[in-house]
Coordinates of C-alpha atoms in Angstrom, one line a residue:
M1 CA 0.4 20.2 24.1
A2 CA 0.7 19.8 20.4
A3 CA -0.4 16.3 20.5
A4 CA -3.4 17.3 22.7
A5 CA -4.3 20.0 20.2
V6 CA -4.1 17.7 17.2
G7 CA -6.3 15.2 19.2
R8 CA -9.0 17.9 19.8
V9 CA -8.9 19.0 16.1
Y10 CA -9.3 15.4 15.0
N11 CA -12.2 14.8 17.4
Q12 CA -14.0 17.9 16.3
A13 CA -13.5 17.0 12.7
F14 CA -14.6 13.4 13.3
D15 CA -17.7 14.5 15.0
R16 CA -18.7 16.8 12.0
S17 CA -17.7 14.3 9.2
P18 CA -16.4 10.8 10.2
A19 CA -16.0 9.5 6.6
G20 CA -14.4 12.7 5.3
T21 CA -12.0 13.0 8.3
L22 CA -10.9 9.3 7.9
A23 CA -10.5 9.8 4.1
I24 CA -8.3 12.9 4.5
T25 CA -6.2 11.4 7.4
N26 CA -5.6 8.1 5.6
G27 CA -4.7 9.9 2.3
L28 CA -2.2 12.3 4.0
L29 CA -0.5 9.4 6.0
S30 CA -0.2 7.5 2.7
G31 CA 1.4 10.4 1.0
V32 CA 3.8 10.8 3.9
A33 CA 4.6 7.1 3.6
D34 CA 5.5 7.4 -0.1
I35 CA 7.6 10.5 0.6
V36 CA 9.5 8.4 3.1
A37 CA 9.8 5.5 0.7
Q38 CA 11.2 7.7 -2.0
G39 CA 13.5 9.4 0.3
S40 CA 14.9 6.0 1.4
Q41 CA 15.3 5.0 -2.3
M42 CA 17.2 8.1 -3.0
T43 CA 19.4 7.7 0.0
L44 CA 20.3 4.1 -0.9
A45 CA 21.0 5.0 -4.4
Y46 CA 23.2 7.9 -3.4
R47 CA 25.2 5.7 -1.0
D48 CA 25.7 3.1 -3.7
A49 CA 26.7 5.8 -6.1
H50 CA 29.1 7.4 -3.7
Q51 CA 30.7 4.0 -3.0
A52 CA 31.0 3.3 -6.7
D53 CA 32.5 6.8 -7.4
S54 CA 35.1 6.3 -4.7
S55 CA 36.1 2.8 -5.9
P56 CA 39.6 2.7 -7.2
T57 CA 38.5 0.7 -10.3
P58 CA 37.2 3.2 -12.9
A59 CA 33.7 2.5 -14.4
P60 CA 33.7 1.5 -18.1
K61 CA 33.0 4.4 -20.4
T62 CA 30.2 2.5 -22.2
K63 CA 28.1 2.2 -18.9
T64 CA 26.1 4.8 -17.2
R65 CA 27.9 6.4 -14.3
P66 CA 26.5 5.3 -10.9
A67 CA 25.8 8.9 -9.9
E68 CA 23.4 9.2 -12.9
T69 CA 21.2 6.3 -11.6
I70 CA 20.0 8.2 -8.4
P71 CA 16.3 8.5 -8.9
A72 CA 14.7 12.0 -8.6
Y73 CA 11.7 12.6 -6.3
D74 CA 8.4 11.9 -8.2
P75 CA 5.6 14.0 -6.8
V76 CA 3.0 12.3 -9.2
R77 CA 3.7 9.0 -7.5
T78 CA 3.0 10.6 -4.1
V79 CA -0.3 11.9 -5.4
R80 CA -1.2 8.4 -6.5
F81 CA -0.6 7.2 -3.0
I82 CA -2.7 10.0 -1.5
I83 CA -5.6 9.2 -3.9
F84 CA -5.4 5.5 -3.0
G85 CA -5.3 6.2 0.7
T86 CA -8.2 8.8 0.5
M87 CA -10.3 6.3 -1.4
M88 CA -9.6 3.4 1.2
G89 CA -10.1 5.4 4.4
P90 CA -14.0 5.4 4.5
F91 CA -14.0 1.8 3.3
L92 CA -11.7 0.7 6.1
A93 CA -13.8 2.6 8.6
R94 CA -16.9 0.6 7.5
W95 CA -14.9 -2.6 7.6
N96 CA -13.8 -1.9 11.2
H97 CA -17.4 -1.1 12.2
F98 CA -18.6 -4.4 10.7
L99 CA -15.9 -6.3 12.7
E100 CA -16.8 -4.3 15.8
R101 CA -20.5 -5.5 15.5
R102 CA -19.9 -8.9 14.3
F103 CA -17.2 -9.9 16.8
P104 CA -17.8 -7.9 20.0
L105 CA -14.9 -8.3 22.5
R106 CA -17.1 -7.8 25.6
P107 CA -20.8 -8.5 26.4
S108 CA -23.1 -5.8 25.0
N109 CA -24.2 -3.2 27.5
P110 CA -27.9 -2.2 27.3
N111 CA -26.9 1.5 27.6
E112 CA -24.4 1.3 24.7
V113 CA -24.6 4.0 22.0
K114 CA -23.9 2.8 18.5
A115 CA -20.9 4.7 16.9
V116 CA -22.0 4.2 13.3
M117 CA -19.3 5.6 10.9
G118 CA -20.9 8.3 8.8
A119 CA -23.9 8.7 11.1
P120 CA -25.7 12.0 11.2
I121 CA -24.1 14.8 13.2
V122 CA -26.9 14.7 15.8
Q123 CA -26.1 11.1 16.7
N124 CA -22.4 11.8 16.9
V125 CA -23.0 14.8 19.2
Q126 CA -25.4 12.7 21.3
S127 CA -22.7 10.1 21.7
A128 CA -20.2 12.8 22.7
M129 CA -22.6 14.2 25.4
I130 CA -23.3 10.8 26.8
K131 CA -19.5 10.1 27.0
R132 CA -18.9 13.5 28.8
A133 CA -21.8 12.6 31.2
G134 CA -19.9 9.4 32.2
A135 CA -22.3 6.9 30.4
P136 CA -20.8 4.1 28.3
T137 CA -20.1 4.4 24.6
A138 CA -19.3 2.1 21.8
T139 CA -15.6 2.1 22.7
S140 CA -15.8 2.2 26.4
G141 CA -19.3 1.1 27.3
R142 CA -18.8 -2.6 27.6
S143 CA -17.9 -4.4 30.7
G144 CA -16.5 -7.8 31.4
N145 CA -13.4 -9.8 30.3
V146 CA -12.1 -9.4 26.7
S147 CA -13.0 -12.5 24.6
L148 CA -9.7 -13.7 23.1
A149 CA -11.8 -15.9 20.8
A150 CA -13.6 -12.9 19.4
L151 CA -10.3 -11.0 19.0
A152 CA -8.8 -13.9 17.1
K153 CA -11.8 -14.1 14.9
R154 CA -11.6 -10.3 14.1
V155 CA -7.8 -10.6 13.2
G156 CA -8.4 -13.8 11.3
M157 CA -11.3 -12.3 9.3
D158 CA -9.3 -9.1 8.7
Q159 CA -6.3 -11.0 7.4
A160 CA -8.3 -13.5 5.4
C161 CA -10.5 -11.0 3.6
M162 CA -9.4 -7.4 3.8
A163 CA -5.6 -8.0 3.4
P164 CA -5.9 -9.8 0.0
F165 CA -8.6 -7.4 -1.1
G166 CA -6.7 -4.3 -0.1
L167 CA -3.6 -5.6 -1.9
V168 CA -5.6 -6.3 -5.1
M169 CA -7.0 -2.8 -4.9
F170 CA -3.5 -1.4 -4.4
L171 CA -1.9 -3.1 -7.4
G172 CA -4.9 -2.6 -9.6
S173 CA -5.5 1.1 -8.8
M174 CA -1.8 1.9 -9.1
G175 CA -1.6 0.2 -12.5
V176 CA -4.5 2.2 -13.7
M177 CA -3.1 5.5 -12.4
E178 CA 0.3 4.6 -14.0
G179 CA -1.5 4.2 -17.4
R180 CA -0.8 0.5 -17.7
S181 CA -2.6 -1.8 -20.0
T182 CA -4.7 -4.8 -18.7
P183 CA -2.0 -7.4 -19.6
E184 CA 0.7 -5.3 -17.9
I185 CA -1.4 -5.0 -14.7
R186 CA -2.0 -8.8 -14.7
E187 CA 1.8 -9.4 -15.2
K188 CA 2.5 -7.0 -12.3
F189 CA -0.1 -8.7 -10.1
S190 CA 1.3 -12.2 -10.8
N191 CA 4.9 -11.0 -9.9
L192 CA 4.1 -9.0 -6.8
F193 CA 1.0 -10.4 -5.1
I194 CA 2.4 -13.6 -3.5
P195 CA 5.5 -12.0 -1.9
A196 CA 3.4 -9.0 -0.8
I197 CA 0.7 -11.1 0.9
K198 CA 3.2 -13.3 2.6
A199 CA 4.9 -10.2 4.0
N200 CA 1.6 -8.9 5.0
W201 CA 0.7 -12.0 7.1
T202 CA 4.1 -11.8 8.8
V203 CA 3.7 -8.2 10.0
W204 CA 0.0 -7.2 10.3
P205 CA -1.7 -9.8 12.5
L206 CA 0.2 -8.5 15.6
I207 CA -0.4 -4.9 14.7
Q208 CA -4.1 -5.6 14.3
V209 CA -4.3 -7.4 17.6
V210 CA -3.1 -4.2 19.3
N211 CA -5.4 -2.1 17.1
F212 CA -8.6 -4.2 17.7
R213 CA -7.8 -4.7 21.4
F214 CA -6.9 -1.3 22.6
M215 CA -7.8 1.4 20.1
P216 CA -11.3 3.1 20.1
L217 CA -13.2 2.6 16.9
A218 CA -12.8 6.2 15.7
Y219 CA -9.0 5.9 16.0
R220 CA -8.5 2.5 14.3
V221 CA -8.0 3.8 10.7
P222 CA -5.4 6.5 11.8
F223 CA -3.6 4.0 14.0
Q224 CA -3.5 1.5 11.1
A225 CA -2.4 4.2 8.6
S226 CA 0.4 5.4 11.1
C227 CA 1.7 1.8 11.4
G228 CA 1.2 1.5 7.7
V229 CA 3.9 4.2 7.0
F230 CA 6.5 1.4 7.2
W231 CA 4.2 -1.1 5.4
T232 CA 3.6 1.5 2.6
L233 CA 7.4 2.0 2.4
Y234 CA 7.6 -1.7 1.7
I235 CA 4.9 -1.9 -0.9
S236 CA 6.0 1.4 -2.5
L237 CA 9.5 -0.1 -2.9
L238 CA 7.9 -3.4 -4.2
N239 CA 5.7 -1.5 -6.6
S240 CA 8.7 0.5 -7.9
G241 CA 10.7 -2.8 -8.1
G242 CA 7.9 -4.3 -10.2
T243 CA 7.9 -1.4 -12.6
K244 CA 11.7 -1.8 -13.0
V245 CA 11.3 -5.5 -13.5
A246 CA 8.6 -5.0 -16.2
A247 CA 10.9 -2.4 -18.0
T248 CA 13.9 -4.6 -17.9
A249 CA 11.9 -7.6 -19.2
K250 CA 10.5 -5.4 -22.0
K251 CA 14.0 -4.2 -22.8
K252 CA 15.3 -7.8 -23.0
E253 CA 12.5 -8.8 -25.3
E254 CA 13.3 -6.0 -27.6
E255 CA 16.9 -6.9 -27.6
K256 CA 16.1 -10.4 -28.5
V257 CA 13.9 -9.4 -31.5
E258 CA 16.7 -7.0 -32.6
V259 CA 19.3 -9.9 -32.4
S260 CA 16.9 -12.2 -34.2
A261 CA 16.4 -9.7 -36.9
K262 CA 20.2 -9.2 -37.4
E263 CA 20.7 -13.0 -37.5
R264 CA 18.1 -13.4 -40.2
E265 CA 19.7 -10.6 -42.2
E266 CA 23.1 -12.2 -41.9
V267 CA 21.8 -15.5 -43.0
R268 CA 20.1 -13.8 -46.0
R269 CA 23.4 -12.2 -47.0
V270 CA 25.3 -15.4 -46.7
G271 CA 22.7 -17.2 -48.8
E272 CA 23.0 -14.4 -51.5
R273 CA 26.8 -14.8 -51.6
L274 CA 26.3 -18.5 -52.1
G275 CA 23.7 -18.1 -54.7
R276 CA 20.8 -19.4 -52.6
P277 CA 18.7 -16.4 -51.4
Q278 CA 16.9 -17.3 -48.1
T279 CA 13.2 -16.6 -47.7
Y280 CA 11.2 -16.3 -44.4

């Protein structure tokens, strides 16, 4: 019952405003994914800290206690994911519509009604009326066998174009919203893009086969976002890991500079004691 009610509400909202509905849906699911990711991080950190605290070997006093390393929930980070998902929702809808028209899985039906994302309300209502009357629509109005070649082209185009573009948009927008400089964003991109795109090509082709083959056009973005909860968990952890790597690298660089300064000062003092002041 609850699922049916949610489906009715979604259909009504989609008929009124397709782009807005997809933006809100994708944004909310992206936020849920980051909440899951942060919860996973906190759970893993708590488990590690608990194991360290229960260890018979006491931790050195000079080091931070494991329990103090458990990250706190960051609501601002979740807001960043919601903003990114909201921004990408209508764009993904347009992309799916392009693939639908460019690579049709079945021969076109003369009575087909175009389900244009963002079309006027009158057109959406007309499509709904035709569907209720039993006439074919853009998602159900084609007959004949499914073209596996067209399906492969859809998935190939999606993974060759949209997957790298979406990842670039994610890393860039997150870097901007985190207040990073251009060199820092470039460094983060060089560290994270290759492992992330390899992981994407391992997981997403199969998901998109199911999406393009079985899901109606209006439900492809929500389906993709729902499956993307676990993917967002991965890239959220990857993004957080990249932040920690950058912070660690910066700290090591500062330590090197500090050690170098101490060494120069020591050489200068030795030179003064020997009567040969050192200049740099």
